[in-house]
Amino acid sequence: MRLTLVCLMKPVLHGYFRSSCSWRVRIAFALKGIEYDQVAVNLIKDGGQQLTEQYKTLNPMQQVPAVEIDDITLSQSLAVIQYIDETRPGPRLLPADPKARAQVRMISDLIASGIQPLQNLSVLQKIGVEKLPWAQHFINRGFQALEPILKQTAGKYCVGDEISMADICLIPQVYNAERFKVDVGQYPTIKRLNETLAEIEAFKLSHPSRQPDTPADLQA
Amino acid sequence: MRLTLVCLMKPVLHGYFRSSCSWRVRIAFALKGIEYDQVAVNLIKDGGQQLTEQYKTLNPMQQVPAVEIDDITLSQSLAVIQYIDETRPGPRLLPADPKARAQVRMISDLIASGIQPLQNLSVLQKIGVEKLPWAQHFINRGFQALEPILKQTAGKYCVGDEISMADICLIPQVYNAERFKVDVGQYPTIKRLNETLAEIEAFKLSHPSRQPDTPADLQA
């Protein structure tokens, strides 16, 4: 008799309930129906738990998320999401058509490179000007660009009628916009997509108000 | 007799000689051996030609690059590069193995989301603190994270022994680092990879010193 030992390790997400990049990964896991463990990295407590030497080995950028999956450790949420998509069954997170894939990546990168890094905690801590107008400026600049793009690409969701990585990026960015008191009503397509996506179970379950590390007063 | 008219339109890159994101796309075209036309968008002249209403229709973020290819217009350099890779023959710009692909995307995104947006012209114009130390801070933070990652992933190039999108992102970021007087010698793996890549024809041809819009005094 031959004994085969199959070791199925669940992926581990090191993240923070309110981090929009952690939320992106939580949505991807939820859409794919992948079970995972969460380790909380509190960005505020103890001067920021992402700054410890121990965490630095997981993500040398000292940001969340970091994901241990299979036998590698990945950071950068879009790299993680595309790795999950390429190695796991379940609904596609990027469409099959190359042009639609390019549009999904364009929208995702517009948010992940063009908006989020500029309203990130570590940047807001360093700027010499007022934080709220700074964050509003860069979110509005991004949304002013995103709105006409989405008007062209969107069907029911950001690109056509299938949920994709673009939607995964959009909803946490709208959440950030609301935190920084940006009037999302100025962007009718963004607003409509956000309302549609907010009703979907994978987006609800992964919401910052429903995580193991969500403080009691912020729980839904 | 049936006449088939094949219309082969060359892609059009709207870019700027010194933009690191435009340079990324030029490297990808050169590695793939794709002929393309360039339209110069001068980010300085006339208060910034990327701010015109005409250019805004190509890239609503009013940044370079924008690429007209096949019958779509794309912005966001990594979306463009992956579209080229998925639709054109020639050397792969992302490896076949999913883990190696994830590492390529992680390195690319660390640069494209974690470094470049923070030392971008439009951000430097807006910060209330001194520009040079700000840019140096974010480039050094990024390179301090990139160095240990590359130490693990690199062979001859950023990930193993094949040139990839990670290399395409690295060399323009090192060029920016040098412009901002960052001592790249602190990062031996980055320095070694940059020196190796700088010898390759596709990286040389696409260099900011050799573009149609390079001013005479900056030409190589």
Coordinates of N, CA and C in Angstrom, one line a residue, chain B:
Chain B
M1 N -12.2 37.1 -59.2 CA -11.1 37.4 -58.3 C -11.6 38.1 -57.0
R2 N -11.1 37.6 -55.9 CA -11.5 38.3 -54.7 C -10.3 39.1 -54.2
L3 N -10.6 40.3 -53.8 CA -9.5 41.2 -53.4 C -9.6 41.4 -51.8
T4 N -8.6 41.0 -51.1 CA -8.6 41.2 -49.7 C -7.7 42.3 -49.3
L5 N -8.2 43.3 -48.7 CA -7.4 44.4 -48.3 C -7.0 44.3 -46.9
V6 N -5.8 44.1 -46.6 CA -5.3 44.0 -45.2 C -4.7 45.3 -44.8
C7 N -5.3 45.9 -43.8 CA -4.8 47.2 -43.4 C -4.0 47.0 -42.1
L8 N -2.7 47.1 -42.2 CA -1.9 47.0 -41.1 C -1.5 48.3 -40.5
M9 N -2.1 48.7 -39.5 CA -1.8 50.0 -38.9 C -0.7 49.8 -37.8
K10 N 0.3 50.6 -37.9 CA 1.3 50.5 -36.8 C 0.7 51.1 -35.5
P11 N 1.1 50.6 -34.4 CA 0.6 51.2 -33.1 C 1.2 52.6 -33.0
V12 N 0.5 53.5 -32.3 CA 1.0 54.9 -32.1 C 1.2 55.1 -30.6
L13 N 2.4 55.4 -30.3 CA 2.8 55.7 -28.9 C 2.8 57.2 -28.7
H14 N 1.9 57.7 -27.9 CA 1.9 59.1 -27.4 C 2.7 59.2 -26.2
G15 N 3.9 59.8 -26.2 CA 4.8 59.8 -25.0 C 5.7 60.9 -25.0
Y16 N 6.7 60.8 -24.0 CA 7.6 61.9 -23.8 C 9.0 61.2 -23.6
F17 N 10.0 61.8 -24.2 CA 11.3 61.1 -24.2 C 11.7 60.7 -22.7
R18 N 11.5 61.6 -21.8 CA 12.0 61.4 -20.4 C 11.1 60.7 -19.5
S19 N 9.8 60.4 -19.9 CA 8.8 59.8 -19.1 C 9.2 58.3 -18.9
S20 N 9.3 57.9 -17.6 CA 9.7 56.5 -17.4 C 8.7 55.5 -17.8
C21 N 7.4 55.9 -17.8 CA 6.3 55.0 -18.2 C 6.2 54.9 -19.7
S22 N 6.6 56.0 -20.4 CA 6.7 55.9 -21.9 C 7.9 55.0 -22.3
W23 N 9.0 55.1 -21.5 CA 10.1 54.3 -21.8 C 9.8 52.8 -21.7
R24 N 9.1 52.5 -20.6 CA 8.7 51.1 -20.4 C 8.0 50.5 -21.7
V25 N 7.1 51.3 -22.3 CA 6.4 50.8 -23.5 C 7.4 50.7 -24.7
R26 N 8.3 51.7 -24.8 CA 9.3 51.6 -25.9 C 10.1 50.4 -25.8
I27 N 10.5 50.0 -24.6 CA 11.3 48.8 -24.4 C 10.5 47.6 -24.8
A28 N 9.3 47.5 -24.4 CA 8.4 46.3 -24.8 C 8.3 46.2 -26.3
F29 N 8.0 47.4 -27.0 CA 7.9 47.3 -28.4 C 9.3 46.8 -29.0
A30 N 10.4 47.4 -28.5 CA 11.7 47.0 -29.1 C 12.0 45.5 -28.8
L31 N 11.7 45.0 -27.6 CA 12.0 43.6 -27.3 C 11.2 42.7 -28.3
K32 N 9.9 43.1 -28.6 CA 9.1 42.3 -29.4 C 9.3 42.5 -30.9
G33 N 10.2 43.5 -31.2 CA 10.4 43.8 -32.6 C 9.2 44.4 -33.3
I34 N 8.4 45.2 -32.6 CA 7.2 45.8 -33.2 C 7.5 47.3 -33.7
E35 N 7.2 47.5 -34.9 CA 7.4 48.9 -35.4 C 6.2 49.8 -34.9
Y36 N 6.5 51.0 -34.5 CA 5.4 51.9 -34.1 C 5.8 53.3 -34.4
D37 N 4.8 54.1 -34.4 CA 5.0 55.6 -34.6 C 4.9 56.3 -33.2
Q38 N 5.7 57.4 -33.1 CA 5.7 58.1 -31.9 C 5.1 59.5 -32.1
V39 N 4.3 59.9 -31.2 CA 3.8 61.3 -31.2 C 4.3 61.9 -29.9
A40 N 5.0 63.0 -30.0 CA 5.6 63.6 -28.8 C 4.5 64.4 -28.0
V41 N 4.5 64.2 -26.7 CA 3.6 65.0 -25.8 C 4.6 65.7 -24.8
N42 N 4.8 66.9 -25.0 CA 5.8 67.6 -24.2 C 5.2 68.0 -22.8
L43 N 5.7 67.4 -21.8 CA 5.1 67.6 -20.5 C 5.4 69.0 -19.8
I44 N 6.4 69.7 -20.5 CA 6.8 71.0 -19.9 C 6.3 72.1 -20.8
K45 N 6.5 72.0 -22.1 CA 6.1 73.1 -23.0 C 4.6 73.5 -23.0
D46 N 4.3 74.7 -23.2 CA 3.0 75.2 -23.2 C 2.2 74.9 -21.9
G47 N 2.9 74.8 -20.9 CA 2.3 74.4 -19.6 C 1.9 73.0 -19.5
G48 N 2.4 72.2 -20.4 CA 2.1 70.7 -20.4 C 1.1 70.3 -21.5
Q49 N 1.6 69.7 -22.5 CA 0.7 69.4 -23.7 C -0.2 68.2 -23.3
Q50 N 0.1 67.5 -22.2 CA -0.8 66.4 -21.8 C -2.1 67.0 -21.2
L51 N -2.2 68.3 -21.0 CA -3.3 68.9 -20.3 C -4.4 69.4 -21.3
T52 N -4.1 69.3 -22.6 CA -5.0 69.8 -23.7 C -6.3 68.9 -23.7
E53 N -7.4 69.5 -24.2 CA -8.6 68.7 -24.3 C -8.5 67.6 -25.3
Q54 N -7.7 67.8 -26.4 CA -7.4 66.8 -27.4 C -6.7 65.6 -26.8
Y55 N -5.7 65.8 -26.0 CA -5.0 64.7 -25.4 C -5.8 63.9 -24.4
K56 N -6.6 64.7 -23.7 CA -7.5 64.1 -22.7 C -8.4 63.0 -23.2
T57 N -8.8 63.1 -24.5 CA -9.6 62.0 -25.1 C -8.8 60.7 -25.2
L58 N -7.4 60.9 -25.4 CA -6.6 59.7 -25.5 C -6.3 59.1 -24.1
N59 N -6.0 59.9 -23.1 CA -5.7 59.5 -21.8 C -6.4 60.5 -20.8
P60 N -7.5 60.1 -20.3 CA -8.2 61.0 -19.4 C -7.5 61.4 -18.1
M61 N -6.4 60.6 -17.8 CA -5.6 60.9 -16.6 C -4.6 62.1 -17.0
Q62 N -4.6 62.4 -18.3 CA -3.7 63.5 -18.7 C -2.2 63.2 -18.4
Q63 N -1.8 62.0 -18.5 CA -0.5 61.6 -18.3 C 0.0 60.8 -19.6
V64 N 1.3 60.6 -19.7 CA 1.8 59.8 -20.8 C 2.2 58.4 -20.1
P65 N 2.1 57.3 -20.9 CA 1.8 57.3 -22.3 C 0.3 57.0 -22.6
A66 N -0.1 57.2 -23.9 CA -1.3 56.6 -24.4 C -0.9 55.9 -25.6
V67 N -1.5 54.7 -25.9 CA -1.1 53.9 -27.0 C -2.4 53.6 -27.8
E68 N -2.4 53.9 -29.1 CA -3.4 53.5 -30.0 C -2.9 52.2 -30.7
I69 N -3.6 51.1 -30.5 CA -3.2 49.8 -31.0 C -4.4 49.0 -31.3
D70 N -4.3 48.3 -32.5 CA -5.4 47.6 -33.0 C -6.6 48.7 -33.1
D71 N -7.7 48.4 -32.5 CA -8.7 49.5 -32.6 C -9.1 50.1 -31.2
I72 N -8.1 50.0 -30.3 CA -8.4 50.5 -29.0 C -7.3 51.5 -28.6
T73 N -7.6 52.3 -27.6 CA -6.7 53.3 -27.0 C -6.5 52.9 -25.6
L74 N -5.2 52.6 -25.2 CA -4.9 52.2 -23.9 C -4.0 53.2 -23.2
S75 N -4.2 53.3 -21.9 CA -3.2 54.0 -21.1 C -2.8 53.0 -20.0
Q76 N -1.9 53.4 -19.1 CA -1.3 52.6 -18.0 C -0.3 51.6 -18.7
S77 N 0.9 51.9 -18.5 CA 2.0 51.2 -19.2 C 2.0 49.7 -19.0
L78 N 1.7 49.2 -17.8 CA 1.7 47.7 -17.6 C 0.5 47.0 -18.3
A79 N -0.6 47.7 -18.4 CA -1.7 47.2 -19.2 C -1.3 47.1 -20.7
V80 N -0.6 48.1 -21.2 CA -0.2 48.1 -22.6 C 0.8 47.0 -22.8
I81 N 1.8 46.8 -21.9 CA 2.9 45.8 -22.1 C 2.2 44.4 -22.1
Q82 N 1.3 44.2 -21.2 CA 0.7 42.8 -21.1 C -0.2 42.6 -22.3
Y83 N -0.8 43.6 -22.8 CA -1.6 43.5 -24.1 C -0.7 43.1 -25.2
I84 N 0.4 43.8 -25.4 CA 1.3 43.5 -26.4 C 1.8 42.0 -26.3
D85 N 2.1 41.7 -25.0 CA 2.6 40.3 -24.8 C 1.6 39.2 -25.2
E86 N 0.3 39.5 -24.9 CA -0.7 38.5 -25.1 C -1.2 38.5 -26.6
T87 N -0.8 39.5 -27.4 CA -1.4 39.5 -28.7 C -0.3 39.5 -29.8
R88 N 1.0 39.6 -29.4 CA 2.1 39.6 -30.4 C 3.1 38.5 -30.2
P89 N 3.6 38.0 -31.3 CA 4.7 37.0 -31.2 C 6.0 37.6 -30.7
G90 N 7.0 36.8 -30.6 CA 8.3 37.4 -30.1 C 8.5 36.9 -28.7
P91 N 9.7 37.3 -28.1 CA 10.0 36.8 -26.8 C 8.9 37.2 -25.8
R92 N 8.6 36.2 -24.9 CA 7.6 36.4 -23.8 C 8.1 37.6 -22.9
L93 N 7.2 38.4 -22.5 CA 7.6 39.5 -21.5 C 7.2 39.1 -20.1
L94 N 6.4 38.0 -20.0 CA 6.1 37.4 -18.7 C 6.3 35.9 -18.9
P95 N 7.0 35.3 -17.8 CA 7.3 33.9 -18.0 C 6.1 33.0 -18.0
A96 N 6.2 31.7 -18.4 CA 5.1 30.8 -18.5 C 4.7 30.3 -17.1
D97 N 5.6 30.1 -16.2 CA 5.3 29.6 -14.8 C 4.5 30.6 -14.0
P98 N 3.4 30.2 -13.4 CA 2.6 31.1 -12.7 C 3.3 31.8 -11.5
K99 N 4.2 31.1 -10.8 CA 4.9 31.7 -9.7 C 5.9 32.7 -10.1
A100 N 6.6 32.4 -11.2 CA 7.5 33.4 -11.8 C 6.7 34.6 -12.3
R101 N 5.6 34.4 -12.9 CA 4.7 35.5 -13.4 C 4.3 36.4 -12.3
A102 N 4.0 35.7 -11.2 CA 3.5 36.5 -10.0 C 4.7 37.4 -9.5
Q103 N 5.9 36.8 -9.5 CA 7.1 37.6 -9.0 C 7.4 38.7 -10.0
V104 N 7.2 38.5 -11.3 CA 7.4 39.6 -12.2 C 6.4 40.7 -12.0
R105 N 5.2 40.3 -11.7 CA 4.1 41.3 -11.5 C 4.3 42.0 -10.2
M106 N 4.8 41.3 -9.1 CA 5.1 41.9 -7.8 C 6.1 43.0 -8.0
I107 N 7.2 42.6 -8.6 CA 8.3 43.6 -8.8 C 7.9 44.8 -9.7
S108 N 7.2 44.5 -10.7 CA 6.7 45.6 -11.6 C 5.7 46.5 -10.9
D109 N 4.8 45.9 -10.1 CA 3.9 46.8 -9.3 C 4.6 47.5 -8.2
L110 N 5.6 46.9 -7.6 CA 6.3 47.6 -6.5 C 6.8 48.9 -7.1
I111 N 7.4 48.9 -8.3 CA 7.9 50.1 -9.0 C 6.7 51.0 -9.5
A112 N 5.8 50.4 -10.2 CA 4.7 51.2 -10.8 C 3.7 51.7 -9.9
S113 N 3.5 51.1 -8.7 CA 2.5 51.6 -7.7 C 3.3 52.2 -6.5
G114 N 4.4 51.6 -6.2 CA 5.1 51.9 -4.9 C 6.1 53.0 -5.0
I115 N 6.7 53.2 -6.2 CA 7.8 54.2 -6.3 C 7.4 55.3 -7.3
Q116 N 7.2 55.0 -8.5 CA 7.1 56.0 -9.6 C 6.0 57.0 -9.3
P117 N 4.8 56.6 -8.9 CA 3.7 57.7 -8.7 C 4.1 58.7 -7.7
L118 N 5.0 58.4 -6.8 CA 5.4 59.3 -5.7 C 6.5 60.3 -6.1
Q119 N 7.1 60.0 -7.2 CA 8.2 61.0 -7.6 C 7.8 61.5 -9.0
N120 N 6.6 61.4 -9.3 CA 6.0 61.9 -10.6 C 5.9 63.4 -10.6
L121 N 6.1 64.0 -11.8 CA 6.0 65.4 -11.9 C 4.8 66.1 -11.2
S122 N 3.6 65.5 -11.5 CA 2.4 66.2 -11.0 C 2.4 66.2 -9.5
V123 N 3.0 65.2 -8.8 CA 3.0 65.1 -7.4 C 4.1 66.1 -6.8
L124 N 5.2 66.1 -7.5 CA 6.3 67.0 -7.0 C 5.9 68.4 -7.1
Q125 N 5.0 68.7 -8.1 CA 4.5 70.1 -8.3 C 3.6 70.5 -7.1
K126 N 3.0 69.5 -6.4 CA 2.0 69.8 -5.5 C 2.4 69.7 -4.0
I127 N 3.5 69.0 -3.7 CA 3.9 68.9 -2.3 C 4.4 70.1 -1.7
G128 N 4.2 70.3 -0.4 CA 4.5 71.5 0.3 C 6.0 71.4 0.9
V129 N 6.6 70.3 0.6 CA 8.0 70.2 1.2 C 9.0 70.2 0.0
E130 N 10.3 70.1 0.4 CA 11.3 70.1 -0.6 C 11.3 68.9 -1.6
K131 N 11.4 69.2 -2.9 CA 11.2 68.1 -3.9 C 12.3 67.0 -3.9
L132 N 13.5 67.4 -3.8 CA 14.6 66.4 -4.0 C 14.6 65.4 -2.8
P133 N 14.6 65.9 -1.5 CA 14.5 64.9 -0.4 C 13.3 64.0 -0.5
W134 N 12.2 64.6 -0.9 CA 10.9 63.8 -1.0 C 11.1 62.6 -2.0
A135 N 11.6 63.0 -3.2 CA 11.7 62.0 -4.3 C 12.8 60.9 -3.8
Q136 N 13.9 61.4 -3.2 CA 14.9 60.5 -2.7 C 14.3 59.5 -1.7
H137 N 13.5 60.1 -0.7 CA 12.9 59.2 0.3 C 12.1 58.1 -0.3
F138 N 11.2 58.4 -1.3 CA 10.3 57.3 -1.8 C 11.1 56.4 -2.7
I139 N 12.1 56.9 -3.4 CA 12.9 56.0 -4.3 C 13.7 55.0 -3.3
N140 N 14.3 55.6 -2.3 CA 15.1 54.8 -1.4 C 14.3 53.8 -0.7
R141 N 13.1 54.2 -0.2 CA 12.2 53.2 0.4 C 11.9 52.1 -0.5
G142 N 11.6 52.4 -1.7 CA 11.3 51.3 -2.7 C 12.5 50.4 -3.0
F143 N 13.6 51.0 -3.2 CA 14.8 50.2 -3.5 C 15.2 49.4 -2.3
Q144 N 15.0 49.9 -1.1 CA 15.4 49.1 0.1 C 14.5 47.8 0.1
A145 N 13.3 47.9 -0.4 CA 12.4 46.7 -0.4 C 12.7 45.9 -1.6
L146 N 13.0 46.5 -2.8 CA 13.3 45.8 -4.0 C 14.6 45.0 -3.9
E147 N 15.6 45.5 -3.3 CA 16.9 44.8 -3.2 C 16.8 43.4 -2.6
P148 N 16.2 43.2 -1.4 CA 16.1 41.8 -0.9 C 15.2 40.9 -1.8
I149 N 14.2 41.5 -2.4 CA 13.3 40.7 -3.3 C 14.1 40.2 -4.5
L150 N 14.8 41.1 -5.1 CA 15.6 40.8 -6.3 C 16.7 39.8 -6.0
K151 N 17.3 39.9 -4.8 CA 18.3 39.0 -4.3 C 17.8 37.5 -4.4
Q152 N 16.5 37.4 -4.1 CA 15.8 36.1 -4.1 C 15.4 35.6 -5.5
T153 N 14.9 36.6 -6.3 CA 14.3 36.2 -7.6 C 15.2 36.2 -8.8
A154 N 16.3 37.0 -8.7 CA 17.1 37.3 -9.9 C 18.0 36.1 -10.2
G155 N 18.2 36.0 -11.6 CA 19.3 35.2 -12.1 C 20.1 36.2 -12.9
K156 N 20.2 36.0 -14.2 CA 20.8 37.0 -15.0 C 20.0 38.3 -15.0
Y157 N 18.7 38.2 -15.0 CA 17.8 39.3 -15.0 C 16.9 39.3 -13.7
C158 N 15.9 40.2 -13.7 CA 15.2 40.4 -12.4 C 14.5 39.1 -11.9
V159 N 13.9 38.3 -12.8 CA 13.4 37.0 -12.3 C 14.0 35.9 -13.2
G160 N 14.9 35.2 -12.7 CA 15.5 34.1 -13.5 C 16.4 34.7 -14.6
D161 N 16.5 33.9 -15.6 CA 17.4 34.3 -16.7 C 16.8 34.8 -18.0
E162 N 15.5 35.1 -17.9 CA 14.8 35.7 -19.0 C 14.4 37.1 -18.8
I163 N 14.5 37.9 -19.7 CA 14.1 39.3 -19.6 C 12.6 39.4 -19.5
S164 N 12.0 40.2 -18.6 CA 10.6 40.2 -18.4 C 10.2 41.7 -18.1
M165 N 8.9 41.8 -17.9 CA 8.3 43.1 -17.6 C 9.0 43.8 -16.3
A166 N 9.5 42.9 -15.4 CA 10.1 43.5 -14.2 C 11.4 44.3 -14.7
D167 N 12.1 43.7 -15.6 CA 13.3 44.4 -16.1 C 12.9 45.7 -16.9
I168 N 11.8 45.6 -17.6 CA 11.3 46.8 -18.3 C 10.9 47.9 -17.3
C169 N 10.5 47.6 -16.1 CA 10.2 48.6 -15.1 C 11.4 49.1 -14.4
L170 N 12.4 48.1 -14.2 CA 13.5 48.5 -13.4 C 14.4 49.6 -14.0
I171 N 14.8 49.4 -15.3 CA 15.8 50.3 -15.8 C 15.3 51.8 -15.9
P172 N 14.1 52.1 -16.3 CA 13.7 53.5 -16.2 C 13.6 54.0 -14.8
Q173 N 13.3 53.1 -13.8 CA 13.3 53.6 -12.4 C 14.7 53.9 -11.9
V174 N 15.7 53.2 -12.3 CA 17.1 53.5 -11.9 C 17.5 54.8 -12.6
Y175 N 17.1 55.0 -13.8 CA 17.4 56.3 -14.5 C 16.8 57.4 -13.7
N176 N 15.5 57.3 -13.3 CA 14.9 58.3 -12.4 C 15.7 58.5 -11.1
A177 N 16.1 57.4 -10.5 CA 16.9 57.5 -9.2 C 18.1 58.3 -9.5
E178 N 18.8 58.1 -10.6 CA 20.1 58.8 -10.8 C 19.8 60.3 -11.1
R179 N 18.7 60.6 -11.8 CA 18.3 62.0 -11.9 C 18.1 62.7 -10.6
F180 N 17.5 61.9 -9.6 CA 17.2 62.5 -8.3 C 18.4 62.3 -7.4
K181 N 19.6 61.9 -7.9 CA 20.8 61.8 -7.1 C 20.8 60.8 -6.0
V182 N 20.0 59.7 -6.2 CA 20.0 58.6 -5.3 C 21.3 57.8 -5.6
D183 N 22.0 57.3 -4.5 CA 23.2 56.5 -4.7 C 22.8 55.1 -4.9
V184 N 22.8 54.7 -6.2 CA 22.3 53.3 -6.5 C 23.3 52.2 -6.1
G185 N 24.6 52.7 -5.8 CA 25.6 51.8 -5.3 C 25.2 51.1 -4.0
Q186 N 24.3 51.7 -3.3 CA 23.8 51.0 -2.0 C 23.1 49.7 -2.3
Y187 N 22.6 49.5 -3.5 CA 21.8 48.4 -3.9 C 22.5 47.5 -4.9
P188 N 23.3 46.6 -4.4 CA 24.2 45.9 -5.4 C 23.5 45.1 -6.4
T189 N 22.4 44.5 -6.0 CA 21.6 43.6 -7.0 C 21.0 44.5 -8.1
I190 N 20.4 45.6 -7.6 CA 19.7 46.6 -8.6 C 20.8 47.1 -9.5
K191 N 22.0 47.5 -8.9 CA 23.1 48.1 -9.7 C 23.5 47.1 -10.8
R192 N 23.7 45.8 -10.4 CA 24.2 44.8 -11.3 C 23.2 44.5 -12.4
L193 N 21.9 44.4 -12.1 CA 20.9 44.2 -13.1 C 20.8 45.4 -14.1
N194 N 20.9 46.6 -13.5 CA 20.8 47.8 -14.4 C 22.0 47.8 -15.4
E195 N 23.2 47.4 -14.9 CA 24.4 47.4 -15.8 C 24.2 46.4 -16.9
T196 N 23.7 45.2 -16.5 CA 23.5 44.1 -17.5 C 22.5 44.5 -18.6
L197 N 21.3 45.1 -18.1 CA 20.2 45.5 -19.0 C 20.6 46.6 -19.9
A198 N 21.5 47.5 -19.4 CA 21.8 48.7 -20.2 C 22.6 48.3 -21.4
E199 N 23.2 47.1 -21.5 CA 24.0 46.7 -22.6 C 23.1 46.1 -23.7
I200 N 21.8 45.9 -23.4 CA 20.9 45.2 -24.4 C 20.3 46.2 -25.4
E201 N 20.3 45.8 -26.6 CA 19.9 46.7 -27.7 C 18.6 47.4 -27.5
A202 N 17.6 46.6 -27.1 CA 16.2 47.1 -26.9 C 16.2 48.2 -25.9
F203 N 17.0 48.1 -24.9 CA 17.0 49.1 -23.8 C 17.8 50.3 -24.3
K204 N 18.8 50.1 -25.1 CA 19.6 51.2 -25.6 C 18.8 52.1 -26.6
L205 N 18.1 51.4 -27.5 CA 17.4 52.1 -28.6 C 16.2 52.9 -28.0
S206 N 15.7 52.4 -26.9 CA 14.5 53.1 -26.3 C 14.9 54.2 -25.3
H207 N 16.2 54.3 -25.1 CA 16.7 55.3 -24.0 C 16.2 56.7 -24.3
P208 N 15.9 57.5 -23.2 CA 15.5 58.9 -23.4 C 16.4 59.7 -24.2
S209 N 17.7 59.4 -24.3 CA 18.6 60.2 -25.0 C 18.6 60.0 -26.5
R210 N 17.7 59.0 -26.9 CA 17.7 58.7 -28.4 C 16.3 58.7 -29.0
Q211 N 15.5 59.6 -28.5 CA 14.1 59.6 -29.0 C 13.9 60.8 -30.0
P212 N 12.9 60.7 -30.9 CA 12.7 61.8 -31.8 C 12.5 63.2 -31.1
D213 N 11.9 63.2 -29.9 CA 11.7 64.4 -29.2 C 12.8 64.8 -28.2
T214 N 13.9 64.0 -28.2 CA 15.0 64.4 -27.2 C 15.6 65.7 -27.7
P215 N 15.7 66.7 -26.7 CA 16.3 67.9 -27.1 C 17.8 67.7 -27.5
A216 N 18.3 68.5 -28.4 CA 19.6 68.4 -29.0 C 20.7 68.2 -27.9
D217 N 20.6 69.0 -26.8 CA 21.6 69.0 -25.8 C 21.6 67.7 -24.9
L218 N 20.5 67.0 -25.0 CA 20.4 65.7 -24.2 C 20.6 64.5 -25.0
Q219 N 20.9 64.7 -26.3 CA 21.0 63.5 -27.2 C 22.3 62.8 -27.0
A220 N 22.2 61.4 -27.1 CA 23.4 60.6 -26.9 C 24.2 60.6 -28.2

